[in-house]
CSV table of C-alpha atoms and ligand atoms in Angstrom, one decimal:
chain,number,residue,atom,x,y,z
A,1,MET,CA,124.3,127.9,74.8
A,2,SER,CA,121.1,127.5,72.8
A,3,GLU,CA,117.9,126.6,74.5
A,4,LEU,CA,115.8,126.1,71.4
A,5,ILE,CA,114.7,122.6,72.0
A,6,LEU,CA,113.9,123.1,75.7
A,7,ASN,CA,112.0,126.2,74.8
A,8,SER,CA,110.0,124.3,72.2
A,9,PHE,CA,109.0,121.8,74.9
A,10,ILE,CA,107.9,124.6,77.2
A,11,GLN,CA,105.9,126.2,74.3
A,12,LYS,CA,104.2,123.0,73.4
A,13,LYS,CA,103.3,122.3,77.0
A,14,ARG,CA,101.7,125.8,77.2
A,15,GLN,CA,99.7,125.1,74.1
A,16,GLN,CA,98.7,121.7,75.5
A,17,GLN,CA,100.2,119.9,72.5
A,18,SER,CA,101.7,116.6,73.5
A,19,GLN,CA,104.6,115.1,71.5
A,20,LEU,CA,105.9,111.7,70.5
A,21,ALA,CA,109.6,110.8,70.8
A,22,ILE,CA,110.9,107.7,69.1
A,23,LEU,CA,113.6,106.0,71.1
A,24,ILE,CA,116.4,104.4,69.0
A,25,ASP,CA,118.7,102.1,70.8
A,26,PRO,CA,121.6,101.8,68.4
A,27,ASP,CA,122.2,98.2,69.5
A,28,GLU,CA,118.7,97.1,68.8
A,29,THR,CA,118.1,98.8,65.5
A,30,PRO,CA,120.4,97.7,62.7
A,31,ILE,CA,121.4,100.6,60.5
A,32,LYS,CA,119.9,98.9,57.5
A,33,HIS,CA,116.4,99.0,59.2
A,34,LEU,CA,116.9,102.5,60.6
A,35,THR,CA,116.1,104.4,57.4
A,36,HIS,CA,112.8,102.7,57.0
A,37,LEU,CA,111.9,103.2,60.7
A,38,VAL,CA,112.7,106.9,60.6
A,39,ARG,CA,110.8,107.4,57.4
A,40,GLU,CA,107.7,105.7,58.7
A,41,ALA,CA,107.9,107.6,62.0
A,42,CYS,CA,108.1,110.9,60.2
A,43,ILE,CA,105.1,110.1,57.9
A,44,ALA,CA,103.2,109.3,61.1
A,45,GLY,CA,104.1,112.7,62.6
A,46,ALA,CA,106.6,111.8,65.3
A,47,ASP,CA,108.1,114.9,66.8
A,48,MET,CA,111.7,113.9,67.7
A,49,PHE,CA,114.1,111.1,68.0
A,50,PHE,CA,115.9,110.0,71.2
A,51,VAL,CA,119.1,108.0,70.8
A,52,GLY,CA,120.9,106.1,73.5
A,53,GLY,CA,120.7,103.1,75.8
A,54,SER,CA,121.7,102.0,79.3
A,55,LEU,CA,124.2,99.6,77.9
A,56,LEU,CA,125.6,99.9,74.3
A,57,THR,CA,127.8,97.2,73.1
A,58,GLU,CA,128.2,98.4,69.5
A,59,ASP,CA,130.2,101.5,68.8
A,60,ASN,CA,127.7,103.0,66.4
A,61,ILE,CA,125.9,105.9,68.0
A,62,LYS,CA,127.4,108.5,65.6
A,63,THR,CA,126.4,106.4,62.6
A,64,CYS,CA,123.0,106.1,64.0
A,65,ILE,CA,122.6,109.8,64.6
A,66,LYS,CA,123.9,110.6,61.1
A,67,THR,CA,121.5,108.1,59.5
A,68,ILE,CA,118.5,109.7,61.3
A,69,LYS,CA,119.7,113.2,60.4
A,70,ALA,CA,120.1,112.3,56.7
A,71,GLN,CA,116.3,111.5,56.7
A,72,THR,CA,114.8,114.3,58.7
A,73,ASP,CA,115.1,117.7,60.2
A,74,LYS,CA,113.3,116.7,63.4
A,75,PRO,CA,115.4,117.0,66.6
A,76,VAL,CA,117.8,114.2,67.4
A,77,ILE,CA,118.4,114.1,71.2
A,78,ILE,CA,120.9,112.0,73.0
A,79,PHE,CA,119.4,110.0,75.9
A,80,PRO,CA,122.7,108.9,77.3
A,81,GLY,CA,123.4,105.8,79.4
A,82,SER,CA,126.9,107.0,80.1
A,83,VAL,CA,129.4,109.7,79.2
A,84,THR,CA,130.6,107.6,76.3
A,85,GLN,CA,127.4,108.4,74.4
A,86,VAL,CA,128.0,112.1,74.2
A,87,ASP,CA,128.2,113.0,70.5
A,88,GLU,CA,128.3,116.4,68.8
A,89,SER,CA,126.4,115.3,65.8
A,90,ALA,CA,123.0,115.4,67.7
A,91,ASP,CA,121.0,118.5,68.4
A,92,ALA,CA,120.7,118.2,72.1
A,93,LEU,CA,121.5,116.0,75.1
A,94,LEU,CA,119.4,115.1,78.1
A,95,PHE,CA,121.8,115.9,80.9
A,96,LEU,CA,120.2,113.2,83.1
A,97,SER,CA,120.5,113.2,86.9
A,98,LEU,CA,119.1,110.0,88.2
A,99,ILE,CA,117.2,111.6,91.0
A,100,SER,CA,115.1,108.5,91.9
A,101,GLY,CA,118.3,106.7,92.9
A,102,ARG,CA,121.1,107.2,95.4
A,103,ASN,CA,124.0,106.4,93.1
A,104,PRO,CA,126.3,109.4,93.3
A,105,ASP,CA,128.0,108.6,90.0
A,106,LEU,CA,124.6,109.0,88.2
A,107,LEU,CA,123.6,112.0,90.3
A,108,ILE,CA,126.7,114.1,89.6
A,109,GLY,CA,129.8,111.9,88.8
A,110,GLN,CA,129.4,111.3,85.1
A,111,HIS,CA,128.3,114.9,84.7
A,112,VAL,CA,131.6,116.2,86.0
A,113,ILE,CA,133.4,114.1,83.4
A,114,ALA,CA,131.1,115.2,80.6
A,115,ALA,CA,131.1,118.9,81.5
A,116,PRO,CA,134.4,119.9,79.8
A,117,MET,CA,133.5,117.9,76.7
A,118,LEU,CA,130.1,119.6,76.5
A,119,LYS,CA,131.6,123.0,77.0
A,120,ASN,CA,133.4,122.7,73.7
A,121,MET,CA,130.4,121.4,71.7
A,122,GLU,CA,127.4,123.1,70.1
A,123,LEU,CA,125.1,120.6,71.6
A,124,GLU,CA,122.1,122.0,73.6
A,125,VAL,CA,122.3,120.5,77.1
A,126,ILE,CA,119.0,120.0,78.9
A,127,PRO,CA,119.1,119.5,82.7
A,128,THR,CA,116.8,116.6,83.2
A,129,GLY,CA,115.6,114.9,86.4
A,130,TYR,CA,115.4,111.2,85.5
A,131,MET,CA,113.2,109.0,87.6
A,132,LEU,CA,113.1,105.2,87.2
A,133,VAL,CA,109.9,103.6,88.3
A,134,ASN,CA,109.2,99.9,88.9
A,135,GLY,CA,107.5,98.6,85.8
A,136,GLY,CA,107.0,95.0,86.9
A,137,LYS,CA,110.4,93.5,86.2
A,138,PRO,CA,114.1,94.5,86.5
A,139,THR,CA,115.3,96.3,83.4
A,140,THR,CA,118.7,97.0,82.0
A,141,ALA,CA,118.3,100.6,83.3
A,142,SER,CA,117.7,99.5,86.9
A,143,TYR,CA,120.4,96.8,86.8
A,144,ILE,CA,123.1,99.0,85.2
A,145,SER,CA,122.3,102.1,87.2
A,146,ASN,CA,122.5,100.0,90.4
A,147,THR,CA,119.6,101.9,91.8
A,148,GLU,CA,116.2,100.9,93.2
A,149,PRO,CA,113.3,102.2,91.1
A,150,ILE,CA,110.4,104.1,92.8
A,151,PRO,CA,107.7,101.6,93.7
A,152,HIS,CA,104.9,101.6,91.1
A,153,ASN,CA,102.2,102.3,93.7
A,154,LYS,CA,103.9,105.2,95.5
A,155,PRO,CA,102.9,108.4,93.5
A,156,SER,CA,103.8,110.5,96.5
A,157,ILE,CA,107.4,109.5,96.4
A,158,ALA,CA,107.5,110.4,92.7
A,159,ALA,CA,105.8,113.8,93.4
A,160,CYS,CA,108.3,114.7,96.2
A,161,THR,CA,111.3,113.6,94.0
A,162,ALA,CA,110.0,115.7,91.2
A,163,MET,CA,109.5,118.7,93.5
A,164,ALA,CA,113.1,118.3,94.8
A,165,GLY,CA,114.3,118.2,91.2
A,166,ALA,CA,112.5,121.4,90.4
A,167,TYR,CA,113.9,123.1,93.4
A,168,LEU,CA,117.4,122.0,92.3
A,169,GLY,CA,116.8,123.8,89.0
A,170,LEU,CA,116.2,120.9,86.7
A,171,GLN,CA,114.2,121.9,83.6
A,172,LEU,CA,112.6,118.7,82.5
A,173,LEU,CA,111.4,115.5,84.2
A,174,TYR,CA,111.6,112.0,82.7
A,175,LEU,CA,109.5,109.3,84.3
A,176,ASP,CA,110.6,105.9,83.0
A,177,THR,CA,109.8,102.3,83.8
A,178,GLY,CA,112.7,101.3,81.5
A,179,SER,CA,112.9,99.8,78.1
A,180,GLY,CA,110.8,96.7,77.7
A,181,ALA,CA,109.0,97.2,81.0
A,182,GLU,CA,106.0,95.0,81.6
A,183,PHE,CA,103.8,98.1,82.2
A,184,PRO,CA,104.1,101.9,82.0
A,185,VAL,CA,104.1,104.5,84.7
A,186,SER,CA,100.6,104.7,86.2
A,187,GLN,CA,98.2,107.6,85.5
A,188,LYS,CA,98.1,108.1,89.3
A,189,MET,CA,101.8,108.7,89.4
A,190,ILE,CA,101.9,111.0,86.3
A,191,ARG,CA,99.0,113.0,87.8
A,192,ALA,CA,100.8,113.4,91.1
A,193,VAL,CA,103.9,114.7,89.4
A,194,ARG,CA,101.9,116.9,87.1
A,195,LYS,CA,100.2,118.5,90.2
A,196,SER,CA,103.5,119.0,92.0
A,197,VAL,CA,105.6,120.7,89.4
A,198,ASP,CA,105.1,122.9,86.3
A,199,LEU,CA,107.9,121.4,84.2
A,200,PRO,CA,107.5,119.5,81.0
A,201,ILE,CA,107.2,115.8,81.8
A,202,ILE,CA,108.5,113.0,79.6
A,203,VAL,CA,107.0,109.5,80.1
A,204,GLY,CA,108.4,106.3,78.7
A,205,GLY,CA,108.8,102.6,79.3
A,206,GLY,CA,106.4,99.8,78.4
A,207,ILE,CA,104.1,101.9,76.2
A,208,ARG,CA,102.8,99.6,73.5
A,209,THR,CA,99.3,100.7,72.6
A,210,PRO,CA,97.5,103.9,71.6
A,211,GLU,CA,95.4,103.6,74.8
A,212,GLN,CA,98.5,103.5,77.0
A,213,ALA,CA,100.0,106.5,75.2
A,214,ALA,CA,96.7,108.4,75.4
A,215,ASN,CA,96.3,107.6,79.2
A,216,ALA,CA,99.7,109.1,79.9
A,217,VAL,CA,98.9,112.3,78.0
A,218,LYS,CA,95.5,112.5,79.8
A,219,ALA,CA,97.3,112.3,83.1
A,220,GLY,CA,99.7,115.1,82.3
A,221,ALA,CA,102.6,113.7,80.2
A,222,ASN,CA,103.9,116.2,77.6
A,223,ILE,CA,106.3,113.9,75.7
A,224,ILE,CA,105.6,110.2,75.2
A,225,VAL,CA,108.6,107.9,74.4
A,226,VAL,CA,108.2,104.6,72.7
A,227,GLY,CA,111.2,102.3,71.7
A,228,THR,CA,110.6,98.6,72.0
A,229,ALA,CA,107.1,98.5,70.5
A,230,PHE,CA,108.4,100.2,67.4
A,231,GLU,CA,111.5,98.0,67.1
A,232,GLU,CA,109.1,95.1,67.0
A,233,ASP,CA,106.5,96.7,64.7
A,234,ILE,CA,107.0,100.2,63.2
A,235,SER,CA,103.5,100.2,61.7
A,236,LEU,CA,102.2,100.8,65.2
A,237,VAL,CA,103.6,104.3,65.0
A,238,HIS,CA,100.6,105.7,63.1
A,239,GLU,CA,98.0,104.9,65.7
A,240,ILE,CA,100.2,105.7,68.6
A,241,SER,CA,101.1,109.1,67.1
A,242,GLU,CA,97.5,109.9,66.5
A,243,ALA,CA,96.6,109.0,70.1
A,244,VAL,CA,99.4,111.2,71.4
A,245,HIS,CA,98.5,114.2,69.2
A,246,THR,CA,94.7,114.1,69.7
A,247,GLN,CA,94.5,113.3,73.4
A,248,ASN,CA,94.5,116.3,75.8
A,249,PHE,CA,95.5,116.7,79.4
A,250,SER,CA,92.4,116.3,81.6
A,251,GLU,CA,92.3,117.6,85.2
A,252,ILE,CA,89.5,115.1,86.0
A,253,GLU,CA,90.5,111.6,86.9
B,301,1GP,C1,113.1,103.5,77.8
B,301,1GP,O1,111.5,105.2,77.9
B,301,1GP,C2,112.1,104.4,77.1
B,301,1GP,O2,114.0,104.3,78.6
B,301,1GP,C3,111.2,103.6,76.2
B,301,1GP,O3,110.8,102.3,76.7
B,301,1GP,O4,111.5,100.7,75.0
B,301,1GP,O5,109.7,100.1,76.7
B,301,1GP,O6,109.3,101.8,74.8
B,301,1GP,P1,110.3,101.2,75.7
């Protein structure tokens, strides 16, 4: 199985180059708007596209992936809410284990069902520790996953969870307050996770401004994910992309 995309994340982390991922929720982005959104994101220098959602009601993930791929060669990575979102037309899939929760179906259950499908596909499968963090209000992710997010002000819980994920062999960590969260993961929490593991860290949920994106990078995030803010106003992508690509990790708080 290819590890091209994971290796590129590791490489960028080594070079201290942070990246911007655009999250496309196929339910929230009508296909007729998608082409414009993807074009604008590419002009702004976005690095990759995540596709998926905690709950999808329209059966259009394949069309969505194909529409993105018709516009760009940047990686399209499935960020699946369930096994029904596995699709071979993408480049990679985040094989998410919801390690912040205690729901066995999302720790290993869905994975067993997906494994034989993935075995027959070309898709790069990236073992990812997914950590939901309280972002001020319940989100679709917290409700549908039937798990309790890590309290916002408990960085040490996040750090210990991240360490456990690394010892289990996970290759990537995703800290997320969920789509449309009131506020993003705190710098304190990102720093605590950064200090405890040497894996690439993805941070998303509730990021709406260049300052919030830059703060996450400064604290140690390697990939910043933005969805809702761009669904509402794609012109924001230019300044957020600039913030992500010009800010550096800083050891000093
Ligand atoms: C959600 O991390 C993503 O899983 C992005 O969140 O939609 O709030 O940007 P937003």
